Amino acid sequence: MKLDELQREAERLSPEEQRKLIGFLVATDIRRDVGYREQLSRRLDDQDPRAWIKLTDAEQQLKCDGV
């Protein structure tokens, strides 16, 4: 199946199915990106509260990024 066919099929999905597809694609991309996966693991394992981001700051950043 070609990319344009996949895109047309994705447009036909329900919003919930589209979110699942997006999650699948993002997870697939992260699995393939070793550097990003290592950085994410380091951040998740960091026990120092000074390195943590506040939820409100994360929400604001996501809004700025158009998410």
PDB file as gemmi writes it, atoms N, CA and C in Angstrom:
CRYST1    1.000    1.000    1.000  90.00  90.00  90.00 P 1                      
ATOM      1  N   MET A   1       0.855  -1.174   0.000  1.00  0.00           N  
ATOM      2  CA  MET A   1       0.000   0.000   0.000  1.00  0.00           C  
ATOM      3  C   MET A   1       0.900   1.236   0.000  1.00  0.00           C  
ATOM      4  N   LYS A   2       0.537   2.214  -0.787  1.00  0.00           N  
ATOM      5  CA  LYS A   2       1.331   3.437  -0.891  1.00  0.00           C  
ATOM      6  C   LYS A   2       0.932   4.427   0.205  1.00  0.00           C  
ATOM      7  N   LEU A   3       1.806   5.395   0.440  1.00  0.00           N  
ATOM      8  CA  LEU A   3       1.578   6.377   1.497  1.00  0.00           C  
ATOM      9  C   LEU A   3       0.278   7.140   1.300  1.00  0.00           C  
ATOM     10  N   ASP A   4      -0.004   7.570   0.079  1.00  0.00           N  
ATOM     11  CA  ASP A   4      -1.243   8.327  -0.143  1.00  0.00           C  
ATOM     12  C   ASP A   4      -2.480   7.483   0.153  1.00  0.00           C  
ATOM     13  N   GLU A   5      -2.409   6.180  -0.104  1.00  0.00           N  
ATOM     14  CA  GLU A   5      -3.519   5.288   0.229  1.00  0.00           C  
ATOM     15  C   GLU A   5      -3.685   5.164   1.739  1.00  0.00           C  
ATOM     16  N   LEU A   6      -2.556   5.047   2.434  1.00  0.00           N  
ATOM     17  CA  LEU A   6      -2.595   4.982   3.900  1.00  0.00           C  
ATOM     18  C   LEU A   6      -3.188   6.255   4.491  1.00  0.00           C  
ATOM     19  N   GLN A   7      -2.811   7.388   3.926  1.00  0.00           N  
ATOM     20  CA  GLN A   7      -3.329   8.665   4.419  1.00  0.00           C  
ATOM     21  C   GLN A   7      -4.833   8.758   4.217  1.00  0.00           C  
ATOM     22  N   ARG A   8      -5.310   8.338   3.071  1.00  0.00           N  
ATOM     23  CA  ARG A   8      -6.757   8.367   2.814  1.00  0.00           C  
ATOM     24  C   ARG A   8      -7.496   7.441   3.784  1.00  0.00           C  
ATOM     25  N   GLU A   9      -6.931   6.256   4.024  1.00  0.00           N  
ATOM     26  CA  GLU A   9      -7.540   5.324   4.973  1.00  0.00           C  
ATOM     27  C   GLU A   9      -7.541   5.904   6.389  1.00  0.00           C  
ATOM     28  N   ALA A  10      -6.456   6.566   6.767  1.00  0.00           N  
ATOM     29  CA  ALA A  10      -6.366   7.166   8.101  1.00  0.00           C  
ATOM     30  C   ALA A  10      -7.429   8.249   8.284  1.00  0.00           C  
ATOM     31  N   GLU A  11      -7.734   8.985   7.227  1.00  0.00           N  
ATOM     32  CA  GLU A  11      -8.774  10.017   7.303  1.00  0.00           C  
ATOM     33  C   GLU A  11     -10.152   9.411   7.565  1.00  0.00           C  
ATOM     34  N   ARG A  12     -10.348   8.184   7.161  1.00  0.00           N  
ATOM     35  CA  ARG A  12     -11.648   7.523   7.330  1.00  0.00           C  
ATOM     36  C   ARG A  12     -11.834   6.936   8.732  1.00  0.00           C  
ATOM     37  N   LEU A  13     -10.764   6.855   9.501  1.00  0.00           N  
ATOM     38  CA  LEU A  13     -10.844   6.289  10.845  1.00  0.00           C  
ATOM     39  C   LEU A  13     -11.614   7.216  11.774  1.00  0.00           C  
ATOM     40  N   SER A  14     -12.181   6.621  12.810  1.00  0.00           N  
ATOM     41  CA  SER A  14     -12.838   7.432  13.845  1.00  0.00           C  
ATOM     42  C   SER A  14     -11.752   8.192  14.614  1.00  0.00           C  
ATOM     43  N   PRO A  15     -12.122   9.249  15.328  1.00  0.00           N  
ATOM     44  CA  PRO A  15     -11.124   9.974  16.122  1.00  0.00           C  
ATOM     45  C   PRO A  15     -10.366   9.062  17.094  1.00  0.00           C  
ATOM     46  N   GLU A  16     -11.067   8.135  17.724  1.00  0.00           N  
ATOM     47  CA  GLU A  16     -10.398   7.207  18.649  1.00  0.00           C  
ATOM     48  C   GLU A  16      -9.399   6.322  17.919  1.00  0.00           C  
ATOM     49  N   GLU A  17      -9.781   5.820  16.758  1.00  0.00           N  
ATOM     50  CA  GLU A  17      -8.873   4.987  15.974  1.00  0.00           C  
ATOM     51  C   GLU A  17      -7.672   5.799  15.490  1.00  0.00           C  
ATOM     52  N   GLN A  18      -7.897   7.062  15.128  1.00  0.00           N  
ATOM     53  CA  GLN A  18      -6.789   7.921  14.713  1.00  0.00           C  
ATOM     54  C   GLN A  18      -5.814   8.129  15.863  1.00  0.00           C  
ATOM     55  N   ARG A  19      -6.327   8.351  17.088  1.00  0.00           N  
ATOM     56  CA  ARG A  19      -5.439   8.520  18.244  1.00  0.00           C  
ATOM     57  C   ARG A  19      -4.618   7.259  18.494  1.00  0.00           C  
ATOM     58  N   LYS A  20      -5.242   6.102  18.347  1.00  0.00           N  
ATOM     59  CA  LYS A  20      -4.514   4.838  18.517  1.00  0.00           C  
ATOM     60  C   LYS A  20      -3.433   4.690  17.451  1.00  0.00           C  
ATOM     61  N   LEU A  21      -3.756   5.066  16.225  1.00  0.00           N  
ATOM     62  CA  LEU A  21      -2.782   5.005  15.135  1.00  0.00           C  
ATOM     63  C   LEU A  21      -1.620   5.954  15.399  1.00  0.00           C  
ATOM     64  N   ILE A  22      -1.938   7.163  15.845  1.00  0.00           N  
ATOM     65  CA  ILE A  22      -0.893   8.135  16.170  1.00  0.00           C  
ATOM     66  C   ILE A  22       0.014   7.574  17.265  1.00  0.00           C  
ATOM     67  N   GLY A  23      -0.588   7.023  18.313  1.00  0.00           N  
ATOM     68  CA  GLY A  23       0.198   6.439  19.404  1.00  0.00           C  
ATOM     69  C   GLY A  23       1.101   5.321  18.910  1.00  0.00           C  
ATOM     70  N   PHE A  24       0.567   4.483  18.045  1.00  0.00           N  
ATOM     71  CA  PHE A  24       1.350   3.389  17.472  1.00  0.00           C  
ATOM     72  C   PHE A  24       2.541   3.922  16.676  1.00  0.00           C  
ATOM     73  N   LEU A  25       2.293   4.928  15.846  1.00  0.00           N  
ATOM     74  CA  LEU A  25       3.366   5.481  15.018  1.00  0.00           C  
ATOM     75  C   LEU A  25       4.433   6.176  15.857  1.00  0.00           C  
ATOM     76  N   VAL A  26       4.012   6.915  16.874  1.00  0.00           N  
ATOM     77  CA  VAL A  26       4.977   7.578  17.755  1.00  0.00           C  
ATOM     78  C   VAL A  26       5.804   6.537  18.504  1.00  0.00           C  
ATOM     79  N   ALA A  27       5.134   5.508  19.041  1.00  0.00           N  
ATOM     80  CA  ALA A  27       5.857   4.452  19.765  1.00  0.00           C  
ATOM     81  C   ALA A  27       6.841   3.735  18.845  1.00  0.00           C  
ATOM     82  N   THR A  28       6.443   3.494  17.619  1.00  0.00           N  
ATOM     83  CA  THR A  28       7.331   2.855  16.645  1.00  0.00           C  
ATOM     84  C   THR A  28       8.548   3.736  16.374  1.00  0.00           C  
ATOM     85  N   ASP A  29       8.318   5.027  16.215  1.00  0.00           N  
ATOM     86  CA  ASP A  29       9.409   5.970  15.965  1.00  0.00           C  
ATOM     87  C   ASP A  29      10.375   6.006  17.150  1.00  0.00           C  
ATOM     88  N   ILE A  30       9.845   6.019  18.361  1.00  0.00           N  
ATOM     89  CA  ILE A  30      10.690   6.051  19.560  1.00  0.00           C  
ATOM     90  C   ILE A  30      11.524   4.775  19.661  1.00  0.00           C  
ATOM     91  N   ARG A  31      10.914   3.622  19.361  1.00  0.00           N  
ATOM     92  CA  ARG A  31      11.659   2.356  19.423  1.00  0.00           C  
ATOM     93  C   ARG A  31      12.838   2.358  18.462  1.00  0.00           C  
ATOM     94  N   ARG A  32      12.690   3.023  17.332  1.00  0.00           N  
ATOM     95  CA  ARG A  32      13.752   3.052  16.327  1.00  0.00           C  
ATOM     96  C   ARG A  32      14.839   4.072  16.631  1.00  0.00           C  
ATOM     97  N   ASP A  33      14.524   5.077  17.438  1.00  0.00           N  
ATOM     98  CA  ASP A  33      15.470   6.156  17.739  1.00  0.00           C  
ATOM     99  C   ASP A  33      16.182   5.852  19.058  1.00  0.00           C  
ATOM    100  N   VAL A  34      17.322   5.199  18.970  1.00  0.00           N  
ATOM    101  CA  VAL A  34      18.047   4.756  20.156  1.00  0.00           C  
ATOM    102  C   VAL A  34      18.438   5.936  21.045  1.00  0.00           C  
ATOM    103  N   GLY A  35      18.916   7.020  20.461  1.00  0.00           N  
ATOM    104  CA  GLY A  35      19.329   8.185  21.245  1.00  0.00           C  
ATOM    105  C   GLY A  35      18.184   8.779  22.029  1.00  0.00           C  
ATOM    106  N   TYR A  36      17.038   8.932  21.388  1.00  0.00           N  
ATOM    107  CA  TYR A  36      15.865   9.487  22.073  1.00  0.00           C  
ATOM    108  C   TYR A  36      15.408   8.546  23.179  1.00  0.00           C  
ATOM    109  N   ARG A  37      15.388   7.251  22.891  1.00  0.00           N  
ATOM    110  CA  ARG A  37      14.969   6.256  23.882  1.00  0.00           C  
ATOM    111  C   ARG A  37      15.883   6.290  25.103  1.00  0.00           C  
ATOM    112  N   GLU A  38      17.190   6.422  24.883  1.00  0.00           N  
ATOM    113  CA  GLU A  38      18.133   6.497  26.000  1.00  0.00           C  
ATOM    114  C   GLU A  38      17.914   7.767  26.819  1.00  0.00           C  
ATOM    115  N   GLN A  39      17.706   8.881  26.142  1.00  0.00           N  
ATOM    116  CA  GLN A  39      17.465  10.148  26.848  1.00  0.00           C  
ATOM    117  C   GLN A  39      16.161  10.069  27.646  1.00  0.00           C  
ATOM    118  N   LEU A  40      15.123   9.525  27.058  1.00  0.00           N  
ATOM    119  CA  LEU A  40      13.851   9.388  27.749  1.00  0.00           C  
ATOM    120  C   LEU A  40      13.993   8.483  28.967  1.00  0.00           C  
ATOM    121  N   SER A  41      14.713   7.397  28.834  1.00  0.00           N  
ATOM    122  CA  SER A  41      14.934   6.488  29.962  1.00  0.00           C  
ATOM    123  C   SER A  41      15.681   7.183  31.097  1.00  0.00           C  
ATOM    124  N   ARG A  42      16.716   7.958  30.747  1.00  0.00           N  
ATOM    125  CA  ARG A  42      17.467   8.693  31.775  1.00  0.00           C  
ATOM    126  C   ARG A  42      16.552   9.661  32.519  1.00  0.00           C  
ATOM    127  N   ARG A  43      15.714  10.366  31.774  1.00  0.00           N  
ATOM    128  CA  ARG A  43      14.817  11.350  32.401  1.00  0.00           C  
ATOM    129  C   ARG A  43      13.779  10.665  33.280  1.00  0.00           C  
ATOM    130  N   LEU A  44      13.239   9.546  32.819  1.00  0.00           N  
ATOM    131  CA  LEU A  44      12.242   8.835  33.612  1.00  0.00           C  
ATOM    132  C   LEU A  44      12.843   8.239  34.877  1.00  0.00           C  
ATOM    133  N   ASP A  45      14.104   7.844  34.815  1.00  0.00           N  
ATOM    134  CA  ASP A  45      14.769   7.241  35.965  1.00  0.00           C  
ATOM    135  C   ASP A  45      15.334   8.266  36.937  1.00  0.00           C  
ATOM    136  N   ASP A  46      15.359   9.543  36.558  1.00  0.00           N  
ATOM    137  CA  ASP A  46      15.949  10.586  37.395  1.00  0.00           C  
ATOM    138  C   ASP A  46      15.128  10.767  38.674  1.00  0.00           C  
ATOM    139  N   GLN A  47      15.749  10.542  39.816  1.00  0.00           N  
ATOM    140  CA  GLN A  47      15.066  10.633  41.107  1.00  0.00           C  
ATOM    141  C   GLN A  47      15.199  12.013  41.747  1.00  0.00           C  
ATOM    142  N   ASP A  48      15.890  12.933  41.088  1.00  0.00           N  
ATOM    143  CA  ASP A  48      16.109  14.272  41.639  1.00  0.00           C  
ATOM    144  C   ASP A  48      14.926  15.174  41.280  1.00  0.00           C  
ATOM    145  N   PRO A  49      14.113  15.576  42.269  1.00  0.00           N  
ATOM    146  CA  PRO A  49      12.945  16.417  41.987  1.00  0.00           C  
ATOM    147  C   PRO A  49      13.296  17.739  41.297  1.00  0.00           C  
ATOM    148  N   ARG A  50      14.529  18.215  41.448  1.00  0.00           N  
ATOM    149  CA  ARG A  50      14.928  19.463  40.780  1.00  0.00           C  
ATOM    150  C   ARG A  50      14.944  19.309  39.267  1.00  0.00           C  
ATOM    151  N   ALA A  51      15.050  18.086  38.779  1.00  0.00           N  
ATOM    152  CA  ALA A  51      15.099  17.830  37.338  1.00  0.00           C  
ATOM    153  C   ALA A  51      13.706  17.590  36.744  1.00  0.00           C  
ATOM    154  N   TRP A  52      12.705  17.517  37.606  1.00  0.00           N  
ATOM    155  CA  TRP A  52      11.350  17.232  37.139  1.00  0.00           C  
ATOM    156  C   TRP A  52      10.696  18.490  36.599  1.00  0.00           C  
ATOM    157  N   ILE A  53       9.748  18.312  35.702  1.00  0.00           N  
ATOM    158  CA  ILE A  53       8.987  19.424  35.149  1.00  0.00           C  
ATOM    159  C   ILE A  53       7.593  19.413  35.778  1.00  0.00           C  
ATOM    160  N   LYS A  54       7.083  20.593  36.070  1.00  0.00           N  
ATOM    161  CA  LYS A  54       5.742  20.695  36.633  1.00  0.00           C  
ATOM    162  C   LYS A  54       4.718  20.363  35.559  1.00  0.00           C  
ATOM    163  N   LEU A  55       3.601  19.768  35.974  1.00  0.00           N  
ATOM    164  CA  LEU A  55       2.554  19.400  35.038  1.00  0.00           C  
ATOM    165  C   LEU A  55       2.053  20.610  34.261  1.00  0.00           C  
ATOM    166  N   THR A  56       1.863  21.718  34.942  1.00  0.00           N  
ATOM    167  CA  THR A  56       1.369  22.927  34.258  1.00  0.00           C  
ATOM    168  C   THR A  56       2.370  23.405  33.207  1.00  0.00           C  
ATOM    169  N   ASP A  57       3.669  23.292  33.507  1.00  0.00           N  
ATOM    170  CA  ASP A  57       4.689  23.676  32.531  1.00  0.00           C  
ATOM    171  C   ASP A  57       4.659  22.739  31.316  1.00  0.00           C  
ATOM    172  N   ALA A  58       4.466  21.449  31.569  1.00  0.00           N  
ATOM    173  CA  ALA A  58       4.403  20.476  30.467  1.00  0.00           C  
ATOM    174  C   ALA A  58       3.191  20.750  29.590  1.00  0.00           C  
ATOM    175  N   GLU A  59       2.038  21.040  30.237  1.00  0.00           N  
ATOM    176  CA  GLU A  59       0.838  21.342  29.463  1.00  0.00           C  
ATOM    177  C   GLU A  59       1.040  22.595  28.611  1.00  0.00           C  
ATOM    178  N   GLN A  60       1.666  23.608  29.187  1.00  0.00           N  
ATOM    179  CA  GLN A  60       1.916  24.838  28.440  1.00  0.00           C  
ATOM    180  C   GLN A  60       2.844  24.592  27.258  1.00  0.00           C  
ATOM    181  N   GLN A  61       3.883  23.788  27.475  1.00  0.00           N  
ATOM    182  CA  GLN A  61       4.811  23.471  26.392  1.00  0.00           C  
ATOM    183  C   GLN A  61       4.113  22.723  25.272  1.00  0.00           C  
ATOM    184  N   LEU A  62       3.245  21.775  25.631  1.00  0.00           N  
ATOM    185  CA  LEU A  62       2.512  21.032  24.614  1.00  0.00           C  
ATOM    186  C   LEU A  62       1.615  21.956  23.805  1.00  0.00           C  
ATOM    187  N   LYS A  63       0.986  22.925  24.461  1.00  0.00           N  
ATOM    188  CA  LYS A  63       0.147  23.888  23.747  1.00  0.00           C  
ATOM    189  C   LYS A  63       0.991  24.709  22.774  1.00  0.00           C  
ATOM    190  N   CYS A  64       2.167  25.117  23.219  1.00  0.00           N  
ATOM    191  CA  CYS A  64       3.058  25.896  22.344  1.00  0.00           C  
ATOM    192  C   CYS A  64       3.533  25.076  21.154  1.00  0.00           C  
ATOM    193  N   ASP A  65       3.650  23.758  21.356  1.00  0.00           N  
ATOM    194  CA  ASP A  65       4.092  22.885  20.279  1.00  0.00           C  
ATOM    195  C   ASP A  65       2.937  22.448  19.359  1.00  0.00           C  
ATOM    196  N   GLY A  66       1.732  22.916  19.679  1.00  0.00           N  
ATOM    197  CA  GLY A  66       0.584  22.601  18.845  1.00  0.00           C  
ATOM    198  C   GLY A  66      -0.012  21.234  19.098  1.00  0.00           C  
ATOM    199  N   VAL A  67       0.260  20.664  20.251  1.00  0.00           N  
ATOM    200  CA  VAL A  67      -0.282  19.338  20.576  1.00  0.00           C  
ATOM    201  C   VAL A  67      -1.572  19.481  21.332  1.00  0.00           C  
TER     202      VAL A  67                                                      
END                                                                             
